[in-house]
Amino acid sequence: MSTTICQVMGFLVSSLGIAGSIMATAMDTWSTQDLYDNPVTAVFQYQGLWRSCVRQSSGFTECRPYFTILGLPAMFQAVRALMIVGIVLGILGLFVCIFALKCIRIGSMEDTAKANMTLTSGIMFIIAGLCAITGVSVFANMLVTNFWMSTTNMYQGMQNVQNRYTFGSALFVGWVAGGLALVGGIMMCLACKGLIPEESRYKAVSYNASGRNISYRTGPYKAGSGYEADPRTRKGVGYEEAPRSEDGRRPYPSKYDYV
């Protein structure tokens, strides 16, 4: 599977997952009344995250929103927060992923920048999917606990204490949506590896000398014997010999006569 196909497929799967999370959050059928012991009823109740509804046998449906926040259970509010956080992260990840697609060129954006954006969107999708799955699972655990408590009360003779609620269709939509967002995020993270240029993966470090190579040659070393010639025999600047007279004597002493 090429990098472009993996990236596009991850984007589409994640988009379906985020859309499913939004749909599940807005649905009113998170919990539905259990009709196992009373299959024929004139009133059918179901609840969502934002309101509770009652449907009568005549087809009339009345919904009432939750006008309180502090009066709701803490776990119920946690489920709301998880779903909202997952939706926000998913939408931000979609915007980042659109600009990170390899098939879309925006200016002179390099492949390294696209790889970083792809990885960022993939992480956002993974977190969004985990938030959706966790929120739906927490709500399902609440339903299971309340269901068995209601069943125990019914067996003890208190049948009219409260109604039993079971899983609604919104829970299954939320589980599927969270799984799709999770899979799409993993595909985006895998596509990030293919977007990294080869030269940036394996960077060879070469060390060059600051200047040209200079070779040094050692010449013959002459050790002093201690019997060197008298410096007066050397000719050159500073060793000029004084003129002599006809008989071979110098008219005035030289500077070497005092050595």
Short mmCIF file of C-alpha atoms in Angstrom, two decimals:
data_model
loop_
_atom_site.label_atom_id
_atom_site.label_comp_id
_atom_site.label_asym_id
_atom_site.label_seq_id
_atom_site.Cartn_x
_atom_site.Cartn_y
_atom_site.Cartn_z
CA MET A 1 0.00 0.00 0.00
CA SER A 2 1.52 3.30 -1.05
CA THR A 3 1.84 6.26 1.25
CA THR A 4 -0.78 8.33 -0.57
CA ILE A 5 -3.40 5.57 -0.48
CA CYS A 6 -2.74 4.89 3.20
CA GLN A 7 -3.02 8.58 4.01
CA VAL A 8 -6.23 9.10 2.06
CA MET A 9 -7.81 5.96 3.51
CA GLY A 10 -6.87 7.07 7.01
CA PHE A 11 -8.44 10.45 6.35
CA LEU A 12 -11.70 8.92 5.07
CA VAL A 13 -11.97 6.36 7.87
CA SER A 14 -11.26 9.01 10.49
CA SER A 15 -13.85 11.32 8.93
CA LEU A 16 -16.46 8.57 9.24
CA GLY A 17 -15.46 8.02 12.83
CA ILE A 18 -15.73 11.69 13.77
CA ALA A 19 -19.08 11.99 12.00
CA GLY A 20 -20.31 8.93 13.87
CA SER A 21 -19.18 10.42 17.19
CA ILE A 22 -21.11 13.61 16.49
CA MET A 23 -24.18 11.58 15.54
CA ALA A 24 -23.96 9.40 18.64
CA THR A 25 -23.56 12.41 20.92
CA ALA A 26 -26.65 14.07 19.47
CA MET A 27 -28.84 10.95 19.54
CA ASP A 28 -31.49 10.50 22.24
CA THR A 29 -31.36 6.71 22.40
CA TRP A 30 -28.41 6.14 24.71
CA SER A 31 -30.67 4.17 27.02
CA THR A 32 -34.07 2.69 26.17
CA GLN A 33 -36.73 1.22 28.40
CA ASP A 34 -36.58 -2.55 28.78
CA LEU A 35 -39.84 -4.15 27.63
CA TYR A 36 -38.97 -7.73 28.50
CA ASP A 37 -41.56 -8.08 31.29
CA ASN A 38 -44.04 -5.66 29.78
CA PRO A 39 -44.06 -6.01 25.99
CA VAL A 40 -47.40 -4.21 25.64
CA THR A 41 -47.18 -0.71 27.01
CA ALA A 42 -48.73 2.63 26.22
CA VAL A 43 -45.60 4.62 27.05
CA PHE A 44 -42.04 4.00 25.90
CA GLN A 45 -39.20 5.98 27.45
CA TYR A 46 -35.68 6.56 26.21
CA GLN A 47 -32.90 8.92 27.26
CA GLY A 48 -29.89 10.61 25.76
CA LEU A 49 -27.05 12.79 26.96
CA TRP A 50 -29.02 16.00 26.64
CA ARG A 51 -32.69 15.11 27.13
CA SER A 52 -35.17 12.36 27.97
CA CYS A 53 -38.11 11.47 25.72
CA VAL A 54 -41.45 9.70 26.10
CA ARG A 55 -43.26 8.14 23.15
CA GLN A 56 -46.86 7.17 23.47
CA SER A 57 -48.68 4.43 21.61
CA SER A 58 -50.52 7.04 19.57
CA GLY A 59 -47.21 8.13 18.04
CA PHE A 60 -46.89 11.37 20.00
CA THR A 61 -43.36 11.98 21.31
CA GLU A 62 -42.43 14.50 23.95
CA CYS A 63 -38.83 15.30 24.87
CA ARG A 64 -37.63 17.28 27.85
CA PRO A 65 -34.05 18.56 28.12
CA TYR A 66 -32.02 18.31 31.30
CA PHE A 67 -32.35 21.76 32.81
CA THR A 68 -29.78 21.07 35.50
CA ILE A 69 -26.09 20.31 35.47
CA LEU A 70 -25.29 19.90 39.15
CA GLY A 71 -28.21 17.52 39.63
CA LEU A 72 -26.83 14.99 37.13
CA PRO A 73 -24.52 12.17 38.25
CA ALA A 74 -20.79 12.79 38.04
CA MET A 75 -20.23 9.86 35.69
CA PHE A 76 -22.94 11.19 33.41
CA GLN A 77 -21.17 14.54 33.17
CA ALA A 78 -17.86 12.75 32.57
CA VAL A 79 -19.40 10.96 29.58
CA ARG A 80 -20.52 14.30 28.17
CA ALA A 81 -17.05 15.76 28.61
CA LEU A 82 -15.34 12.79 26.96
CA MET A 83 -17.59 12.91 23.92
CA ILE A 84 -17.14 16.66 23.50
CA VAL A 85 -13.35 16.45 23.83
CA GLY A 86 -13.25 13.63 21.29
CA ILE A 87 -15.33 15.61 18.80
CA VAL A 88 -13.21 18.76 19.17
CA LEU A 89 -9.94 16.86 18.74
CA GLY A 90 -11.36 14.99 15.77
CA ILE A 91 -12.45 18.16 13.99
CA LEU A 92 -9.05 19.78 14.57
CA GLY A 93 -7.36 16.64 13.30
CA LEU A 94 -9.45 16.75 10.12
CA PHE A 95 -8.38 20.33 9.40
CA VAL A 96 -4.72 19.45 9.97
CA CYS A 97 -5.02 16.30 7.87
CA ILE A 98 -6.49 18.17 4.89
CA PHE A 99 -3.36 20.33 4.60
CA ALA A 100 -1.11 17.31 5.22
CA LEU A 101 -2.43 15.22 2.32
CA LYS A 102 0.33 14.36 -0.12
CA CYS A 103 -1.96 14.82 -3.11
CA ILE A 104 -2.59 18.47 -2.15
CA ARG A 105 0.19 20.99 -2.74
CA ILE A 106 0.12 24.25 -0.81
CA GLY A 107 2.91 26.61 -1.77
CA SER A 108 6.39 25.19 -1.23
CA MET A 109 5.55 22.97 1.71
CA GLU A 110 8.18 20.27 2.14
CA ASP A 111 7.52 16.60 2.72
CA THR A 112 8.99 16.83 6.21
CA ALA A 113 6.35 19.38 7.24
CA LYS A 114 3.62 17.19 5.74
CA ALA A 115 4.96 14.21 7.67
CA ASN A 116 4.82 16.13 10.95
CA MET A 117 1.28 17.31 10.24
CA THR A 118 0.22 13.78 9.32
CA LEU A 119 1.60 12.42 12.58
CA THR A 120 -0.12 15.19 14.55
CA SER A 121 -3.49 14.50 12.95
CA GLY A 122 -3.05 10.76 13.51
CA ILE A 123 -2.42 11.28 17.22
CA MET A 124 -5.50 13.52 17.43
CA PHE A 125 -7.65 10.86 15.76
CA ILE A 126 -6.37 8.18 18.13
CA ILE A 127 -7.16 10.30 21.18
CA ALA A 128 -10.59 11.18 19.77
CA GLY A 129 -11.37 7.50 19.18
CA LEU A 130 -10.25 6.56 22.69
CA CYS A 131 -12.41 9.33 24.17
CA ALA A 132 -15.48 8.09 22.28
CA ILE A 133 -14.92 4.46 23.23
CA THR A 134 -14.26 5.35 26.86
CA GLY A 135 -17.33 7.59 27.14
CA VAL A 136 -19.67 5.00 25.63
CA SER A 137 -18.18 2.24 27.78
CA VAL A 138 -18.63 4.27 30.97
CA PHE A 139 -22.26 4.94 30.12
CA ALA A 140 -22.82 1.25 29.33
CA ASN A 141 -21.33 0.31 32.70
CA MET A 142 -23.76 2.68 34.40
CA LEU A 143 -26.65 1.03 32.56
CA VAL A 144 -25.53 -2.45 33.52
CA THR A 145 -25.23 -1.48 37.19
CA ASN A 146 -28.66 0.18 37.29
CA PHE A 147 -30.22 -2.70 35.35
CA TRP A 148 -29.14 -5.35 37.84
CA MET A 149 -30.09 -3.17 40.77
CA SER A 150 -33.57 -2.73 39.29
CA THR A 151 -33.80 -6.48 38.63
CA THR A 152 -32.94 -7.24 42.24
CA ASN A 153 -35.63 -4.87 43.45
CA MET A 154 -38.16 -6.49 41.14
CA TYR A 155 -37.42 -9.95 42.51
CA GLN A 156 -37.90 -8.59 46.01
CA GLY A 157 -41.48 -7.54 45.18
CA MET A 158 -40.86 -3.85 44.46
CA GLN A 159 -41.86 -3.89 40.81
CA ASN A 160 -43.05 -0.30 40.54
CA VAL A 161 -40.00 1.32 42.04
CA GLN A 162 -38.27 2.27 38.78
CA ASN A 163 -38.08 1.27 35.15
CA ARG A 164 -35.21 -0.75 33.77
CA TYR A 165 -33.15 0.64 30.93
CA THR A 166 -30.99 -1.23 28.47
CA PHE A 167 -28.54 -0.36 25.71
CA GLY A 168 -29.76 2.05 23.07
CA SER A 169 -28.68 2.34 19.45
CA ALA A 170 -26.49 5.38 20.23
CA LEU A 171 -24.09 3.20 22.22
CA PHE A 172 -23.39 0.93 19.28
CA VAL A 173 -22.96 3.91 16.97
CA GLY A 174 -20.48 5.40 19.43
CA TRP A 175 -18.47 2.20 19.71
CA VAL A 176 -18.21 1.82 15.95
CA ALA A 177 -17.36 5.50 15.48
CA GLY A 178 -14.62 5.36 18.11
CA GLY A 179 -13.14 2.27 16.49
CA LEU A 180 -13.12 3.91 13.06
CA ALA A 181 -11.40 7.02 14.42
CA LEU A 182 -8.83 4.84 16.16
CA VAL A 183 -8.08 2.82 13.03
CA GLY A 184 -7.88 5.97 10.91
CA GLY A 185 -5.41 7.53 13.34
CA ILE A 186 -3.19 4.45 13.21
CA MET A 187 -3.21 4.55 9.41
CA MET A 188 -2.19 8.21 9.46
CA CYS A 189 0.71 7.42 11.79
CA LEU A 190 1.84 4.65 9.43
CA ALA A 191 1.61 7.01 6.46
CA CYS A 192 3.86 9.50 8.27
CA LYS A 193 6.81 7.14 7.96
CA GLY A 194 6.52 7.03 4.18
CA LEU A 195 6.47 10.84 3.90
CA ILE A 196 9.85 11.31 5.56
CA PRO A 197 12.53 11.84 2.88
CA GLU A 198 15.27 9.23 2.68
CA GLU A 199 18.10 11.72 3.14
CA SER A 200 16.62 12.92 6.43
CA ARG A 201 16.39 9.38 7.80
CA TYR A 202 20.03 8.48 7.34
CA LYS A 203 22.22 11.54 7.60
CA ALA A 204 25.89 10.79 7.04
CA VAL A 205 28.24 13.13 8.87
CA SER A 206 31.42 13.99 7.00
CA TYR A 207 34.33 15.79 8.56
CA ASN A 208 36.42 18.02 6.30
CA ALA A 209 39.62 19.76 7.21
CA SER A 210 39.38 23.49 7.58
CA GLY A 211 42.36 24.06 5.31
CA ARG A 212 44.42 22.28 2.70
CA ASN A 213 46.45 19.34 3.80
CA ILE A 214 50.02 20.42 4.47
CA SER A 215 52.75 17.83 4.39
CA TYR A 216 55.84 18.36 6.47
CA ARG A 217 59.20 16.94 5.39
CA THR A 218 61.98 16.47 7.84
CA GLY A 219 65.40 17.36 6.63
CA PRO A 220 68.76 15.98 7.78
CA TYR A 221 69.63 16.98 11.30
CA LYS A 222 73.18 18.17 11.92
CA ALA A 223 74.45 17.83 15.41
CA GLY A 224 77.05 20.21 16.60
CA SER A 225 80.54 18.67 17.13
CA GLY A 226 81.97 21.47 19.16
CA TYR A 227 84.78 22.06 16.64
CA GLU A 228 83.12 24.49 14.35
CA ALA A 229 85.04 26.93 12.25
CA ASP A 230 85.96 30.30 13.60
CA PRO A 231 83.10 32.71 12.90
CA ARG A 232 85.73 35.13 11.66
CA THR A 233 86.05 33.05 8.52
CA ARG A 234 82.46 33.63 7.59
CA LYS A 235 81.82 36.23 5.03
CA GLY A 236 78.70 38.25 5.08
CA VAL A 237 76.99 41.18 6.62
CA GLY A 238 78.45 41.93 10.06
CA TYR A 239 81.60 39.92 9.44
CA GLU A 240 83.54 42.33 7.27
CA GLU A 241 87.30 42.02 7.61
CA ALA A 242 89.28 45.16 8.27
CA PRO A 243 91.77 46.25 5.60
CA ARG A 244 95.43 45.26 6.09
CA SER A 245 98.64 47.23 5.51
CA GLU A 246 101.46 46.25 3.23
CA ASP A 247 103.25 44.14 5.86
CA GLY A 248 100.07 42.20 6.55
CA ARG A 249 99.18 43.91 9.77
CA ARG A 250 95.96 45.71 10.47
CA PRO A 251 96.30 49.40 11.17
CA TYR A 252 93.73 49.10 13.95
CA PRO A 253 92.49 46.12 15.88
CA SER A 254 89.44 44.29 14.65
CA LYS A 255 86.48 43.36 16.79
CA TYR A 256 87.55 39.71 16.57
CA ASP A 257 90.94 40.35 18.16
CA TYR A 258 89.32 40.43 21.57
CA VAL A 259 87.56 37.07 21.24
#
